[in-house]
XYZ file of C-alpha atoms in Angstrom:
556
model
C 11.148 38.475 25.819
C 11.386 34.735 25.307
C 14.765 33.196 24.668
C 15.098 31.050 21.567
C 17.477 28.731 23.385
C 15.864 25.331 24.048
C 15.984 24.037 27.600
C 18.633 21.318 27.941
C 17.721 17.786 28.926
C 19.548 17.191 32.185
C 19.718 13.701 33.602
C 18.984 13.101 37.256
C 15.191 13.402 37.256
C 13.119 11.888 34.531
C 10.129 14.124 34.842
C 8.663 17.530 35.312
C 7.345 17.153 38.837
C 8.858 17.376 42.242
C 10.287 14.247 43.710
C 7.632 12.216 45.502
C 7.276 13.648 49.031
C 8.353 11.441 51.881
C 5.065 11.972 53.691
C 2.799 11.214 50.727
C -0.578 9.741 51.792
C -0.870 5.946 52.057
C -2.107 4.391 48.842
C -4.721 1.683 48.380
C -3.367 -1.812 47.848
C -3.892 -1.756 44.095
C -2.011 1.520 43.802
C 0.880 0.193 45.897
C 1.202 -2.605 43.390
C 1.126 -0.087 40.550
C 3.883 1.966 42.128
C 6.009 -1.071 42.887
C 5.642 -2.583 39.448
C 5.803 0.652 37.491
C 9.355 1.213 38.740
C 10.790 4.133 36.812
C 7.312 5.438 36.029
C 7.511 7.477 39.237
C 8.858 10.998 39.125
C 12.405 11.174 40.360
C 13.553 8.037 38.501
C 16.719 8.207 36.377
C 16.148 9.889 33.036
C 15.642 7.525 30.088
C 17.438 7.899 26.797
C 16.397 11.093 24.969
C 13.608 10.800 22.439
C 12.060 13.133 19.921
C 9.699 15.693 21.453
C 8.816 19.338 21.288
C 11.180 21.236 23.531
C 10.448 23.966 26.022
C 12.357 27.223 25.738
C 13.911 29.388 28.418
C 11.683 32.278 29.395
C 11.967 35.454 31.437
C 8.814 34.441 33.216
C 5.600 36.043 34.383
C 4.901 38.005 37.545
C 2.053 35.581 38.283
C 4.307 32.486 38.253
C 7.206 31.645 40.524
C 8.956 29.093 42.660
C 7.905 27.487 45.925
C 10.504 27.070 48.661
C 10.252 24.912 51.754
C 11.556 27.323 54.323
C 12.092 24.537 56.856
C 15.087 23.520 54.783
C 16.345 27.055 54.241
C 16.232 28.882 50.912
C 18.970 26.812 49.321
C 16.758 25.492 46.519
C 13.208 25.647 45.278
C 11.121 22.510 44.991
C 7.947 23.278 43.022
C 6.287 25.897 40.847
C 3.254 27.955 41.923
C 1.104 30.679 40.379
C -1.235 33.400 41.564
C -4.939 32.865 40.834
C -7.498 35.599 41.173
C -9.361 35.598 44.489
C -11.492 38.081 46.433
C -8.660 38.986 48.823
C -5.924 38.586 46.237
C -3.922 36.154 48.391
C -4.323 32.710 46.763
C -1.703 30.730 44.847
C -1.989 27.372 43.061
C 0.446 24.444 42.966
C 0.407 20.625 42.838
C -1.087 18.581 45.668
C 2.021 16.416 46.000
C 4.215 19.476 46.556
C 5.188 20.134 50.119
C 7.106 18.108 52.687
C 7.622 20.933 55.126
C 5.462 23.110 57.334
C 6.688 26.524 56.181
C 6.735 27.744 52.597
C 7.675 30.832 50.646
C 6.535 31.926 47.192
C 8.919 33.893 44.940
C 7.119 35.263 41.840
C 9.151 35.571 38.627
C 12.148 34.174 40.482
C 15.594 35.318 39.372
C 18.529 32.999 39.857
C 21.553 34.377 41.667
C 19.590 37.234 43.230
C 19.387 37.747 46.974
C 15.970 37.766 48.671
C 16.011 41.550 48.656
C 16.754 41.604 44.922
C 13.893 39.349 43.827
C 11.772 41.493 41.472
C 8.437 41.020 43.240
C 9.500 40.042 46.722
C 9.243 36.866 48.746
C 5.829 35.970 50.123
C 5.341 33.821 53.198
C 2.689 31.147 52.825
C 0.071 31.248 55.536
C -1.897 27.992 54.972
C -1.959 25.173 52.418
C -5.201 23.496 51.262
C -5.038 19.994 49.759
C -7.648 17.366 48.962
C -7.148 14.608 51.581
C -8.028 11.935 49.009
C -5.081 12.700 46.732
C -2.778 9.768 46.021
C 0.226 9.308 43.745
C -1.601 6.799 41.533
C -5.146 5.684 40.838
C -8.226 7.938 40.968
C -6.711 10.001 43.793
C -4.049 11.276 41.400
C -6.804 13.171 39.549
C -6.881 15.455 42.623
C -3.226 16.524 42.467
C -3.809 20.248 42.931
C -3.449 22.488 45.966
C -4.074 26.087 46.941
C -2.329 28.233 49.501
C -2.963 31.616 51.020
C -0.011 33.983 51.366
C 0.506 36.638 53.989
C 0.536 40.331 53.027
C 3.844 42.120 52.804
C 5.157 44.565 55.393
C 3.092 47.336 53.802
C -0.118 45.336 54.034
C -0.363 44.643 50.307
C -1.613 41.298 48.964
C 0.396 39.407 46.361
C -2.180 39.895 43.597
C -1.825 43.684 43.937
C 1.828 43.303 42.956
C 1.764 40.475 40.433
C -1.701 40.348 38.947
C -3.315 36.902 38.608
C -4.449 34.193 36.275
C -8.096 33.177 36.191
C -9.018 29.730 37.530
C -11.079 28.137 34.741
C -12.807 24.827 34.146
C -10.936 22.630 31.691
C -12.912 22.941 28.425
C -11.880 19.524 27.105
C -9.007 17.085 26.817
C -7.734 18.537 23.558
C -6.806 22.125 24.245
C -3.852 24.323 23.355
C -2.052 25.520 26.454
C 1.022 27.441 27.484
C 2.923 25.839 30.361
C 5.527 27.726 32.401
C 7.572 26.182 35.192
C 10.875 26.293 37.046
C 13.057 23.149 36.991
C 15.255 22.550 40.019
C 18.817 23.727 39.600
C 20.102 20.195 40.177
C 18.370 19.138 36.943
C 18.797 22.336 34.950
C 21.819 24.422 36.034
C 20.550 27.509 34.208
C 17.885 27.799 36.963
C 15.449 29.683 34.776
C 11.795 29.363 33.797
C 10.910 27.036 30.935
C 7.955 27.696 28.663
C 6.148 25.464 26.186
C 3.100 25.761 23.965
C 1.437 22.406 23.320
C -1.793 20.708 22.270
C -2.960 18.364 25.009
C -4.565 14.938 24.805
C -6.195 12.734 27.425
C -4.128 10.469 29.632
C -5.987 7.199 29.059
C -7.662 5.817 32.150
C -7.439 9.088 34.106
C -9.216 12.420 34.320
C -5.990 14.140 33.332
C -4.460 16.068 30.451
C -1.273 14.896 28.759
C 1.353 17.152 27.177
C 4.484 16.209 25.262
C 7.229 18.805 25.640
C 10.828 18.501 26.819
C 12.528 20.296 29.675
C 9.929 19.867 32.447
C 12.154 18.238 35.036
C 11.746 18.029 38.805
C 10.672 21.366 40.229
C 8.060 22.117 37.580
C 5.288 20.339 39.483
C 2.498 22.864 39.990
C 3.282 24.730 36.754
C 0.072 26.346 35.462
C -1.383 25.124 32.156
C -2.711 28.347 30.666
C -5.382 28.816 28.025
C -5.322 32.043 25.969
C -1.990 33.142 27.391
C -1.403 36.833 26.646
C 2.249 37.713 26.077
C 1.530 41.372 26.740
C 0.005 40.893 30.208
C 1.655 37.486 30.719
C -1.563 36.122 32.160
C -4.124 33.563 31.057
C -6.834 31.143 32.139
C -5.381 28.315 34.197
C -7.071 25.035 33.233
C -4.630 22.621 34.863
C -1.363 22.314 36.736
C 1.536 19.965 36.215
C 0.768 16.988 38.424
C -1.246 13.792 38.432
C -0.296 10.147 38.294
C 3.244 9.446 39.475
C 3.737 13.112 40.367
C 2.953 14.401 36.906
C 4.537 12.089 34.358
C 6.965 9.306 33.624
C 9.591 11.239 31.667
C 10.819 14.804 31.350
C 9.166 15.234 27.958
C 5.707 13.924 28.862
C 3.760 15.688 31.589
C 0.255 15.396 33.047
C -2.220 17.768 34.644
C -5.475 17.109 36.529
C -8.652 18.040 34.682
C -10.363 20.946 36.454
C -13.967 20.192 37.389
C -16.094 20.818 40.498
C -13.453 19.346 42.801
C -10.852 22.014 42.075
C -13.386 24.781 42.635
C -14.502 23.271 45.945
C -10.898 23.320 47.145
C -10.418 26.852 45.834
C -13.462 27.956 47.833
C -12.061 26.278 50.939
C -8.923 28.382 50.506
C -10.932 31.567 49.930
C -13.064 30.822 53.006
C -9.991 29.824 55.022
C -11.755 26.698 56.332
C -10.278 25.102 59.435
C -10.033 21.651 57.797
C -10.584 20.326 54.284
C -13.051 17.434 54.472
C -14.186 15.202 51.644
C -16.196 11.960 51.355
C -14.147 8.923 50.267
C -13.719 8.384 46.560
C -15.676 5.478 45.082
C -13.589 2.307 45.104
C -11.580 1.698 41.945
C -9.775 -1.573 41.200
C -6.797 0.324 39.753
C -5.338 0.780 36.304
C -4.145 -1.299 33.387
C -0.530 -0.880 34.557
C -1.486 -2.864 37.657
C -3.807 -5.416 36.086
C -1.323 -6.464 33.441
C 0.142 -8.445 36.332
C -3.121 -10.243 37.187
C -2.313 -13.847 36.308
C -5.214 -16.018 37.536
C -8.923 -15.358 38.172
C -11.510 -17.291 40.187
C -15.121 -16.348 40.954
C -17.209 -17.232 43.990
C -19.248 -15.879 46.878
C -16.471 -15.403 49.405
C -18.304 -12.885 51.590
C -21.571 -14.798 51.993
C -23.787 -12.003 50.636
C -24.958 -13.825 47.525
C -22.843 -11.682 45.199
C -19.878 -12.932 43.224
C -16.410 -11.869 44.345
C -13.133 -12.152 42.450
C -9.955 -13.884 43.591
C -6.821 -12.676 41.788
C -3.391 -14.278 41.881
C -0.737 -11.808 40.719
C 2.535 -12.576 38.957
C 4.541 -11.748 42.092
C 2.542 -14.217 44.215
C 0.241 -11.731 45.891
C -3.367 -12.917 46.291
C -6.248 -10.456 46.596
C -9.997 -10.699 47.092
C -12.161 -8.118 45.319
C -15.622 -7.935 46.850
C -18.464 -7.674 44.360
C -21.056 -4.927 44.746
C -23.845 -6.834 42.982
C -23.987 -4.132 40.314
C -21.313 -5.430 37.994
C -18.408 -3.866 39.854
C -16.395 -4.074 43.066
C -16.709 -2.330 46.422
C -13.303 -3.084 47.924
C -10.134 -5.154 47.979
C -8.496 -7.303 50.625
C -5.001 -8.734 50.465
C -5.038 -12.425 51.367
C -1.402 -13.281 50.684
C 1.601 -10.985 50.426
C 3.814 -11.003 47.354
C 6.856 -13.223 47.132
C 5.397 -16.432 48.549
C 4.485 -19.830 47.178
C 1.510 -18.470 45.295
C 3.811 -17.538 42.439
C 3.586 -21.262 41.663
C -0.227 -21.380 41.427
C -0.726 -22.551 37.849
C -4.540 -22.758 37.767
C -7.329 -21.783 40.179
C -11.105 -22.135 40.283
C -13.867 -21.353 42.752
C -16.666 -23.703 43.803
C -18.650 -25.116 46.719
C -16.847 -28.406 47.274
C -17.517 -28.753 51.005
C -21.256 -28.059 50.921
C -21.159 -25.069 53.276
C -22.772 -22.771 50.681
C -19.660 -20.620 50.914
C -17.208 -20.707 48.085
C -13.950 -22.624 48.302
C -10.818 -22.217 46.179
C -9.112 -25.051 44.308
C -5.472 -24.591 43.254
C -3.299 -26.608 40.903
C 0.366 -25.937 41.663
C 3.269 -26.089 39.230
C 4.611 -29.323 40.773
C 1.315 -31.157 40.244
C -0.022 -30.768 43.762
C -3.709 -29.819 44.031
C -5.081 -28.185 47.169
C -8.522 -27.137 48.345
C -9.032 -24.083 50.560
C -12.535 -24.291 52.123
C -14.631 -21.264 53.064
C -12.117 -18.656 51.989
C -13.249 -15.186 53.112
C -12.059 -11.638 53.708
C -10.494 -13.029 56.885
C -8.104 -15.016 54.729
C -7.247 -18.635 54.100
C -8.259 -21.250 56.629
C -7.267 -24.890 56.534
C -5.787 -26.519 53.452
C -6.820 -29.919 52.090
C -4.476 -31.795 49.784
C -6.362 -33.398 46.894
C -3.376 -34.550 44.830
C 0.265 -34.888 45.780
C 3.220 -33.160 44.178
C 4.535 -35.008 41.147
C 1.111 -36.384 40.270
C -0.457 -36.449 36.811
C -2.045 -33.113 37.670
C 1.177 -31.494 36.465
C -0.425 -31.939 33.050
C -3.715 -30.185 33.922
C -3.502 -27.110 31.701
C -6.890 -25.575 32.573
C -9.460 -26.207 35.304
C -12.888 -24.729 35.966
C -15.623 -25.665 38.405
C -19.346 -25.693 37.708
C -22.673 -27.349 38.400
C -22.505 -29.827 35.563
C -24.387 -32.622 37.361
C -27.684 -32.636 39.228
C -26.770 -32.138 42.904
C -27.162 -28.314 42.716
C -23.664 -27.639 44.036
C -20.766 -26.080 42.181
C -18.565 -29.112 42.843
C -17.841 -30.541 39.399
C -14.479 -29.798 37.792
C -13.689 -29.756 34.071
C -10.022 -30.322 33.273
C -8.281 -29.728 29.960
C -5.065 -31.764 29.914
C -1.895 -30.901 28.032
C -2.529 -33.669 25.464
C -5.975 -32.289 24.626
C -7.968 -34.743 26.726
C -10.971 -33.226 28.521
C -12.189 -34.755 31.783
C -15.023 -33.977 34.161
C -14.709 -34.895 37.837
C -18.154 -34.873 39.430
C -19.059 -34.287 43.084
C -15.550 -33.310 44.163
C -15.117 -32.781 47.907
C -12.419 -32.936 50.545
C -11.846 -36.608 49.821
C -10.497 -35.871 46.365
C -11.390 -36.708 42.770
C -13.514 -39.853 42.938
C -15.727 -39.806 39.851
C -13.848 -39.318 36.594
C -15.693 -38.862 33.297
C -13.896 -38.564 29.964
C -15.497 -35.976 27.695
C -12.818 -35.875 25.003
C -10.036 -38.281 24.182
C -6.537 -36.820 23.750
C -6.628 -34.743 20.568
C -4.880 -31.909 18.808
C -7.842 -29.532 18.746
C -8.288 -29.193 22.504
C -4.585 -28.553 22.987
C -5.492 -25.081 21.713
C -8.171 -24.431 24.364
C -6.282 -21.605 26.050
C -8.908 -20.328 28.497
C -12.107 -21.897 29.743
C -14.713 -21.037 32.342
C -17.985 -22.512 33.540
C -21.243 -20.611 34.088
C -24.989 -20.774 33.609
C -25.154 -18.818 30.382
C -28.289 -20.416 28.896
C -30.364 -20.829 32.063
C -30.848 -24.589 31.905
C -30.364 -27.266 34.559
C -26.748 -27.931 33.659
C -24.073 -25.287 33.433
C -22.266 -24.356 30.242
C -18.635 -23.945 29.253
C -17.023 -21.054 27.358
C -13.696 -21.744 25.642
C -11.284 -19.210 24.192
C -9.052 -20.879 21.618
C -5.474 -19.901 20.773
C -6.566 -18.274 17.491
C -9.059 -16.010 19.286
C -12.148 -18.053 18.464
C -14.690 -18.291 21.282
C -17.046 -21.253 21.681
C -19.961 -22.052 23.992
C -20.686 -25.645 25.022
C -24.267 -25.701 26.266
C -25.515 -28.001 29.044
C -22.322 -29.865 29.859
C -22.939 -33.154 31.667
C -20.839 -36.009 32.981
C -21.110 -37.743 29.599
C -20.912 -34.981 26.987
C -19.766 -31.430 26.355
C -23.161 -30.466 24.981
C -24.267 -28.348 22.059
C -21.433 -26.379 20.455
C -22.092 -22.767 19.428
C -19.488 -20.492 17.896
C -19.731 -17.154 19.702
C -16.848 -15.488 17.861
C -14.774 -16.404 14.821
C -10.976 -16.383 15.159
C -9.838 -12.812 15.729
C -6.892 -10.795 16.981
C -8.739 -9.108 19.868
C -9.633 -12.308 21.703
C -6.139 -13.662 21.202
C -5.224 -10.926 23.710
C -7.534 -12.332 26.437
C -5.182 -13.448 29.221
C -7.538 -14.423 32.078
C -11.247 -15.262 32.175
C -13.862 -16.189 34.754
C -17.638 -16.054 35.196
C -19.922 -15.405 38.149
C -23.088 -13.732 39.422
C -21.631 -10.220 39.412
C -24.813 -8.288 38.679
C -26.844 -10.332 41.202
C -29.505 -11.564 38.799
C -29.285 -15.013 40.399
C -27.226 -16.623 37.634
C -23.456 -16.894 37.128
C -23.608 -15.518 33.588
C -21.382 -12.452 33.853
C -18.058 -12.958 32.077
C -14.909 -11.118 33.238
C -11.906 -10.904 30.902
C -8.439 -9.457 31.501
C -6.712 -8.324 28.317
C -3.020 -8.048 27.465
C -3.029 -4.262 27.960
C -4.376 -4.648 31.498
C -7.937 -3.683 30.648
C -10.569 -5.697 32.529
C -14.031 -6.010 30.977
C -17.271 -7.432 32.367
C -19.845 -8.814 29.923
C -23.110 -8.833 31.884
C -25.807 -11.447 31.224
C -23.809 -13.350 28.629
C -25.708 -16.090 26.795
C -24.931 -17.501 23.368
C -23.683 -13.969 22.710
C -21.542 -11.692 24.817
C -23.536 -9.495 27.162
C -23.287 -5.749 27.550
C -19.661 -4.699 28.017
C -18.535 -2.657 31.018
C -14.936 -1.545 31.535
C -13.880 -2.292 35.112
C -10.226 -1.356 34.641
C -9.016 0.978 31.878
C -6.160 -0.211 29.650
C -2.550 0.680 30.328
C -1.687 4.188 29.237
C 0.473 4.533 26.164
């Protein structure tokens, strides 16, 4: 029988998963940033102030569901939840992939607090082997693989666990909106009653991930691995398991919001590995992913250029904490990898504007930086190997302190991306042609100081119309977007309104253009939005090109 008493909210662990294991796999650079900047979004953080949510209730449990102990540390406390899934030999249990920081485990089905090992209703089962996907990570795409299987040894009479407990049926997740029953065991340190908690909830999708999301209170640390059961039968206390508590950050950011990986082919491959008792779980690497909106909200500056010498545009990103990264373009409108060029915490926090161009004539892209003190530097032939020499183009304290926006382009006829358009704080617009290591020699005034251009918030150069001279796209403070066609040293060119003032484009926080789909023209526009979403508009002309989401927005 189910108790009507709601599970108390106990501070000490904000979420329903186990604390992040000390030996969790190394994360990709983007995911390390996510973890560092997300702070309390990781499981195990202090509990936030209570908020309204459906609440789990205490439950007598099911024979198929129990606690997972790490025997290395004794049987003093349980750390995760596990459940029996049907298998040919009847010896397979399911839990979360991030569970486990020991080498020996024990499974106690329908655990009873205060009972000795001999008094547990269905015994204690020694785990033989654990099977995890080697690509699992705490954040990013690898968190979609936060499930694990284990085989358990037979008891002293030779019986398998499923003969004693029965089993749930491993089932493909039918969709993101499904009604499930979730049963798990919080750690006693977070819930002194030390009893199973049960909740019935309608799931939604966790935006940006292949994961389910459930809102229900009481799923503190220790409930990681809890089965998410479809068609749960109170008579048999079994159902179809379509997920397990786990996923990004160990399964959720708070104790009343939990996640579960979506079950597709990958979970069944791992299940089969457990059934077959394979010697080693092997998987091909996951396709590269730039990360999530939580990370990219901190992307402050963009610059495009061919920094790898393969003819494809790459992206330089300066982050709010001063980290600098290079994202290598794949020529298909996406990225194939990431390289850290500068660690966080350095002088690059003071980079106020950046742009890429070929100023030294090497046919490799360089990076120009305007610093907060008015200094301007040029970094020739930047590559995945890092920054080389630095050339000072303007000293600290110079008038360049007033350069609000800069972008490079091929606005004159020498066929090099070595011309720089500057929008000054007073609204003046200047073009410096043929810039090189000797500095800014040829200055051309395109607009006198004026109130209108003070509102040019973002601008980027590219060959959007396919003519001899490059063009300029401007995003204004009211969200209007304008194209200036065929900019030269004497004029901004034909003005075309691409978008009337609107709220969406007011949320554009960084913008650049380059040859990202390798059609030979730098006409692919990349925009970072306020919610961290990053969008590529391929083959942009007088209208935006086809939109492709490179980074999903921050989850709600």
